[in-house]
Amino acid sequence: MKKLLLTALFAAFAASAAFAGAKCETHPKSEWIKQEDFKKQLEGQGYKIDKFKVSGQCYEIYGKNKDDKKVEIYFDTKTGKPVKSPHRWAGYLAAALVLSRVLWGFVGSKHARFADFFPTPRRLRAHWQDMRQGRLDAHAGHNPLGALMMLWLMALVLGLGVTGYLLGTDAFWGDDRMQELHEALANILIGSVGLHVLAALVMSRLGGINL
């Protein structure tokens, strides 16, 4: 069960990173700086704004600062002060951890290696037949269906990392479609985590196995 909880917590962390924008204070809209006035204020500070939008309780811009460096910045809607957002680095951390697990899958301990549990069609068929016949034996590593889900979760986390990185490139800077794909992957990841936990709990109960 510890392994299951760690997997679920890690995947949930990776998914939440995609949504973890800046945490701005909530102010009545009557107290917000008018958008046009704030844009002029930022331009007066040397910002070149490519895109300006409202993100939750924040103003968010994509553009360049006075040093001509690309920036994505959140601002408090009342004070106009910048608000820090760690979500990009959290996403990169999650992707780095997955890449570390991929490496460990080739050089790690016996049951951590992909060769030990990779869900080949033959293994999946055999596992499915065992399940149909009520044979739910414990596996030292991952069972084939669990391995398939683990690889799926890893692929989603890497997809989040890649789309997050692309959003910082010139080609996709502030691109709504890429942002929507990024958020869709996060939603799929959250749903997959829930399915994984539910399936593991059901299998544990039916087979009396501590997953």
mmCIF file of C-alpha atoms in Angstrom:
data_model
loop_
_atom_site.group_PDB
_atom_site.id
_atom_site.type_symbol
_atom_site.label_atom_id
_atom_site.label_comp_id
_atom_site.label_asym_id
_atom_site.label_seq_id
_atom_site.Cartn_x
_atom_site.Cartn_y
_atom_site.Cartn_z
ATOM 1 C CA MET A 1 0.000 0.000 0.000
ATOM 2 C CA LYS A 2 2.940 2.320 0.653
ATOM 3 C CA LYS A 3 4.069 1.991 -2.975
ATOM 4 C CA LEU A 4 0.551 2.791 -4.174
ATOM 5 C CA LEU A 5 0.306 5.885 -1.992
ATOM 6 C CA LEU A 6 3.702 7.171 -3.112
ATOM 7 C CA THR A 7 2.775 6.723 -6.771
ATOM 8 C CA ALA A 8 -0.569 8.463 -6.282
ATOM 9 C CA LEU A 9 0.944 11.344 -4.320
ATOM 10 C CA PHE A 10 3.682 11.895 -6.880
ATOM 11 C CA ALA A 11 1.270 11.881 -9.820
ATOM 12 C CA ALA A 12 -1.107 14.206 -7.979
ATOM 13 C CA PHE A 13 1.798 16.569 -7.289
ATOM 14 C CA ALA A 14 2.749 16.555 -10.973
ATOM 15 C CA ALA A 15 -0.830 17.259 -12.046
ATOM 16 C CA SER A 16 -1.317 20.029 -9.504
ATOM 17 C CA ALA A 17 1.846 21.718 -10.774
ATOM 18 C CA ALA A 18 0.105 22.335 -14.090
ATOM 19 C CA PHE A 19 -2.656 24.281 -12.341
ATOM 20 C CA ALA A 20 -0.551 25.867 -9.640
ATOM 21 C CA GLY A 21 -0.522 29.418 -10.846
ATOM 22 C CA ALA A 22 0.297 32.326 -8.602
ATOM 23 C CA LYS A 23 -1.794 32.762 -5.458
ATOM 24 C CA CYS A 24 -3.080 36.314 -5.596
ATOM 25 C CA GLU A 25 -5.188 37.886 -2.880
ATOM 26 C CA THR A 26 -8.901 38.124 -3.557
ATOM 27 C CA HIS A 27 -10.113 41.687 -3.961
ATOM 28 C CA PRO A 28 -13.550 43.033 -4.907
ATOM 29 C CA LYS A 29 -13.546 43.735 -8.638
ATOM 30 C CA SER A 30 -14.415 47.333 -7.882
ATOM 31 C CA GLU A 31 -10.933 47.635 -6.344
ATOM 32 C CA TRP A 32 -9.057 46.124 -9.285
ATOM 33 C CA ILE A 33 -6.786 48.352 -11.327
ATOM 34 C CA LYS A 34 -8.458 48.876 -14.682
ATOM 35 C CA GLN A 35 -6.867 46.613 -17.261
ATOM 36 C CA GLU A 36 -6.107 49.352 -19.771
ATOM 37 C CA ASP A 37 -4.590 51.548 -17.071
ATOM 38 C CA PHE A 38 -2.465 48.676 -15.803
ATOM 39 C CA LYS A 39 -1.250 47.818 -19.297
ATOM 40 C CA LYS A 40 -0.114 51.414 -19.764
ATOM 41 C CA GLN A 41 1.561 51.301 -16.359
ATOM 42 C CA LEU A 42 3.490 48.159 -17.305
ATOM 43 C CA GLU A 43 4.458 49.555 -20.686
ATOM 44 C CA GLY A 44 5.722 52.642 -18.886
ATOM 45 C CA GLN A 45 7.972 50.335 -16.848
ATOM 46 C CA GLY A 46 9.484 48.967 -20.053
ATOM 47 C CA TYR A 47 7.400 45.825 -20.548
ATOM 48 C CA LYS A 48 6.417 44.769 -24.052
ATOM 49 C CA ILE A 49 3.131 42.920 -23.665
ATOM 50 C CA ASP A 50 2.334 40.139 -26.127
ATOM 51 C CA LYS A 51 -0.634 38.840 -24.161
ATOM 52 C CA PHE A 52 -2.550 40.168 -21.173
ATOM 53 C CA LYS A 53 -5.234 38.153 -19.391
ATOM 54 C CA VAL A 54 -7.014 37.556 -16.115
ATOM 55 C CA SER A 55 -5.931 34.311 -14.411
ATOM 56 C CA GLY A 56 -8.103 33.653 -11.391
ATOM 57 C CA GLN A 57 -7.506 36.589 -9.068
ATOM 58 C CA CYS A 58 -4.372 37.704 -10.906
ATOM 59 C CA TYR A 59 -3.445 39.676 -13.953
ATOM 60 C CA GLU A 60 -1.033 37.678 -16.103
ATOM 61 C CA ILE A 61 1.183 38.852 -18.925
ATOM 62 C CA TYR A 62 3.328 37.177 -21.537
ATOM 63 C CA GLY A 63 5.900 39.458 -23.061
ATOM 64 C CA LYS A 64 9.351 40.929 -22.566
ATOM 65 C CA ASN A 65 10.839 43.055 -19.822
ATOM 66 C CA LYS A 66 12.968 46.164 -20.240
ATOM 67 C CA ASP A 67 16.023 43.931 -20.777
ATOM 68 C CA ASP A 68 14.210 42.286 -23.704
ATOM 69 C CA LYS A 69 13.958 38.952 -21.860
ATOM 70 C CA LYS A 70 10.821 36.835 -22.171
ATOM 71 C CA VAL A 71 8.671 36.879 -19.059
ATOM 72 C CA GLU A 72 5.457 35.353 -17.797
ATOM 73 C CA ILE A 73 4.418 37.328 -14.731
ATOM 74 C CA TYR A 74 1.401 37.378 -12.436
ATOM 75 C CA PHE A 75 0.339 40.619 -10.750
ATOM 76 C CA ASP A 76 -1.963 41.454 -7.871
ATOM 77 C CA THR A 77 -5.093 42.999 -9.376
ATOM 78 C CA LYS A 78 -5.316 45.714 -6.695
ATOM 79 C CA THR A 79 -1.733 46.653 -5.902
ATOM 80 C CA GLY A 80 -0.144 45.753 -9.229
ATOM 81 C CA LYS A 81 2.723 44.031 -7.440
ATOM 82 C CA PRO A 82 4.278 40.921 -9.039
ATOM 83 C CA VAL A 83 3.272 37.601 -7.456
ATOM 84 C CA LYS A 84 5.644 34.643 -7.623
ATOM 85 C CA SER A 85 4.533 31.333 -9.123
ATOM 86 C CA PRO A 86 6.663 28.188 -8.631
ATOM 87 C CA HIS A 87 4.595 25.930 -10.889
ATOM 88 C CA ARG A 88 7.000 25.840 -13.841
ATOM 89 C CA TRP A 89 9.868 24.586 -11.687
ATOM 90 C CA ALA A 90 7.567 22.152 -9.893
ATOM 91 C CA GLY A 91 6.659 20.693 -13.278
ATOM 92 C CA TYR A 92 10.291 20.399 -14.299
ATOM 93 C CA LEU A 93 11.055 18.673 -10.997
ATOM 94 C CA ALA A 94 8.285 16.131 -11.610
ATOM 95 C CA ALA A 95 9.569 15.448 -15.137
ATOM 96 C CA ALA A 96 13.129 15.062 -13.826
ATOM 97 C CA LEU A 97 11.956 12.516 -11.250
ATOM 98 C CA VAL A 98 10.217 10.513 -13.971
ATOM 99 C CA LEU A 99 13.357 10.564 -16.117
ATOM 100 C CA SER A 100 15.296 9.332 -13.083
ATOM 101 C CA ARG A 101 12.806 6.473 -12.738
ATOM 102 C CA VAL A 102 13.263 5.644 -16.424
ATOM 103 C CA LEU A 103 17.021 5.433 -15.884
ATOM 104 C CA TRP A 104 16.474 3.305 -12.772
ATOM 105 C CA GLY A 105 14.363 0.997 -14.904
ATOM 106 C CA PHE A 106 17.538 0.003 -16.747
ATOM 107 C CA VAL A 107 20.172 0.023 -14.004
ATOM 108 C CA GLY A 108 18.183 -0.444 -10.783
ATOM 109 C CA SER A 109 17.417 -3.465 -8.641
ATOM 110 C CA LYS A 110 15.918 -6.606 -10.178
ATOM 111 C CA HIS A 111 12.231 -5.858 -9.626
ATOM 112 C CA ALA A 112 12.669 -2.158 -10.480
ATOM 113 C CA ARG A 113 13.931 -2.927 -13.984
ATOM 114 C CA PHE A 114 11.568 -2.703 -16.932
ATOM 115 C CA ALA A 115 12.680 -6.140 -18.081
ATOM 116 C CA ASP A 116 11.139 -7.597 -14.912
ATOM 117 C CA PHE A 117 7.652 -6.151 -15.310
ATOM 118 C CA PHE A 118 7.241 -4.536 -18.741
ATOM 119 C CA PRO A 119 3.611 -5.226 -19.774
ATOM 120 C CA THR A 120 4.121 -7.210 -22.971
ATOM 121 C CA PRO A 121 1.006 -8.566 -24.738
ATOM 122 C CA ARG A 122 1.874 -12.075 -23.521
ATOM 123 C CA ARG A 123 2.141 -10.964 -19.902
ATOM 124 C CA LEU A 124 -1.062 -8.949 -20.139
ATOM 125 C CA ARG A 125 -2.990 -11.892 -21.622
ATOM 126 C CA ALA A 126 -1.691 -14.263 -18.958
ATOM 127 C CA HIS A 127 -2.545 -11.812 -16.182
ATOM 128 C CA TRP A 128 -6.028 -11.251 -17.595
ATOM 129 C CA GLN A 129 -6.653 -14.997 -17.738
ATOM 130 C CA ASP A 130 -5.469 -15.363 -14.140
ATOM 131 C CA MET A 131 -7.860 -12.613 -13.058
ATOM 132 C CA ARG A 132 -10.786 -14.243 -14.871
ATOM 133 C CA GLN A 133 -10.048 -17.511 -13.089
ATOM 134 C CA GLY A 134 -9.777 -15.806 -9.710
ATOM 135 C CA ARG A 135 -6.020 -16.223 -9.363
ATOM 136 C CA LEU A 136 -4.751 -12.958 -7.916
ATOM 137 C CA ASP A 137 -1.206 -13.798 -6.953
ATOM 138 C CA ALA A 138 1.092 -11.191 -5.442
ATOM 139 C CA HIS A 139 3.947 -9.920 -7.599
ATOM 140 C CA ALA A 140 7.335 -8.951 -6.206
ATOM 141 C CA GLY A 141 7.334 -5.993 -8.583
ATOM 142 C CA HIS A 142 4.429 -4.595 -10.611
ATOM 143 C CA ASN A 143 1.777 -6.853 -12.064
ATOM 144 C CA PRO A 144 1.243 -6.315 -15.824
ATOM 145 C CA LEU A 145 -1.826 -4.078 -15.458
ATOM 146 C CA GLY A 146 -0.175 -2.082 -12.693
ATOM 147 C CA ALA A 147 2.921 -1.711 -14.858
ATOM 148 C CA LEU A 148 0.798 -0.509 -17.771
ATOM 149 C CA MET A 149 -0.791 2.141 -15.569
ATOM 150 C CA MET A 150 2.574 3.176 -14.151
ATOM 151 C CA LEU A 151 3.983 3.706 -17.643
ATOM 152 C CA TRP A 152 0.852 5.643 -18.613
ATOM 153 C CA LEU A 153 1.242 7.937 -15.596
ATOM 154 C CA MET A 154 4.912 8.457 -16.391
ATOM 155 C CA ALA A 155 4.069 9.342 -19.994
ATOM 156 C CA LEU A 156 1.486 11.881 -18.818
ATOM 157 C CA VAL A 157 3.953 13.529 -16.440
ATOM 158 C CA LEU A 158 6.549 13.752 -19.208
ATOM 159 C CA GLY A 159 3.857 15.157 -21.510
ATOM 160 C CA LEU A 160 3.159 17.850 -18.932
ATOM 161 C CA GLY A 161 6.855 18.660 -18.764
ATOM 162 C CA VAL A 162 7.204 18.858 -22.544
ATOM 163 C CA THR A 163 4.116 21.019 -23.080
ATOM 164 C CA GLY A 164 5.143 23.237 -20.168
ATOM 165 C CA TYR A 165 8.554 23.688 -21.751
ATOM 166 C CA LEU A 166 7.046 24.423 -25.169
ATOM 167 C CA LEU A 167 4.881 27.137 -23.633
ATOM 168 C CA GLY A 168 8.120 28.934 -22.823
ATOM 169 C CA THR A 169 9.422 28.836 -26.397
ATOM 170 C CA ASP A 170 8.925 31.486 -29.066
ATOM 171 C CA ALA A 171 6.744 29.174 -31.153
ATOM 172 C CA PHE A 172 4.179 28.564 -28.388
ATOM 173 C CA TRP A 173 4.654 31.590 -26.130
ATOM 174 C CA GLY A 174 1.205 32.342 -24.711
ATOM 175 C CA ASP A 175 -0.418 29.908 -27.163
ATOM 176 C CA ASP A 176 -3.947 29.052 -25.996
ATOM 177 C CA ARG A 177 -4.050 25.664 -27.745
ATOM 178 C CA MET A 178 -0.829 24.504 -26.131
ATOM 179 C CA GLN A 179 -2.069 25.784 -22.773
ATOM 180 C CA GLU A 180 -5.309 23.837 -23.234
ATOM 181 C CA LEU A 181 -3.348 20.682 -24.111
ATOM 182 C CA HIS A 182 -1.181 21.193 -21.029
ATOM 183 C CA GLU A 183 -4.243 21.492 -18.807
ATOM 184 C CA ALA A 184 -5.974 18.550 -20.524
ATOM 185 C CA LEU A 185 -2.978 16.324 -19.757
ATOM 186 C CA ALA A 186 -3.162 17.427 -16.130
ATOM 187 C CA ASN A 187 -6.873 16.563 -15.976
ATOM 188 C CA ILE A 188 -6.245 13.154 -17.551
ATOM 189 C CA LEU A 189 -3.434 12.555 -15.066
ATOM 190 C CA ILE A 190 -5.674 13.365 -12.109
ATOM 191 C CA GLY A 191 -8.377 11.033 -13.450
ATOM 192 C CA SER A 192 -5.835 8.284 -14.069
ATOM 193 C CA VAL A 193 -4.506 8.588 -10.517
ATOM 194 C CA GLY A 194 -8.026 8.164 -9.166
ATOM 195 C CA LEU A 195 -8.610 5.127 -11.376
ATOM 196 C CA HIS A 196 -5.262 3.632 -10.343
ATOM 197 C CA VAL A 197 -5.997 4.022 -6.638
ATOM 198 C CA LEU A 198 -9.530 2.634 -7.004
ATOM 199 C CA ALA A 199 -8.348 -0.388 -9.013
ATOM 200 C CA ALA A 200 -5.570 -1.113 -6.529
ATOM 201 C CA LEU A 201 -7.962 -0.955 -3.578
ATOM 202 C CA VAL A 202 -10.426 -3.290 -5.313
ATOM 203 C CA MET A 203 -7.682 -5.769 -6.220
ATOM 204 C CA SER A 204 -6.303 -5.632 -2.682
ATOM 205 C CA ARG A 205 -9.718 -6.435 -1.247
ATOM 206 C CA LEU A 206 -10.538 -9.200 -3.720
ATOM 207 C CA GLY A 207 -7.162 -10.878 -3.536
ATOM 208 C CA GLY A 208 -6.187 -10.097 0.026
ATOM 209 C CA ILE A 209 -2.981 -8.554 -1.318
ATOM 210 C CA ASN A 210 -1.322 -5.506 0.199
ATOM 211 C CA LEU A 211 -0.469 -3.428 -2.863
#
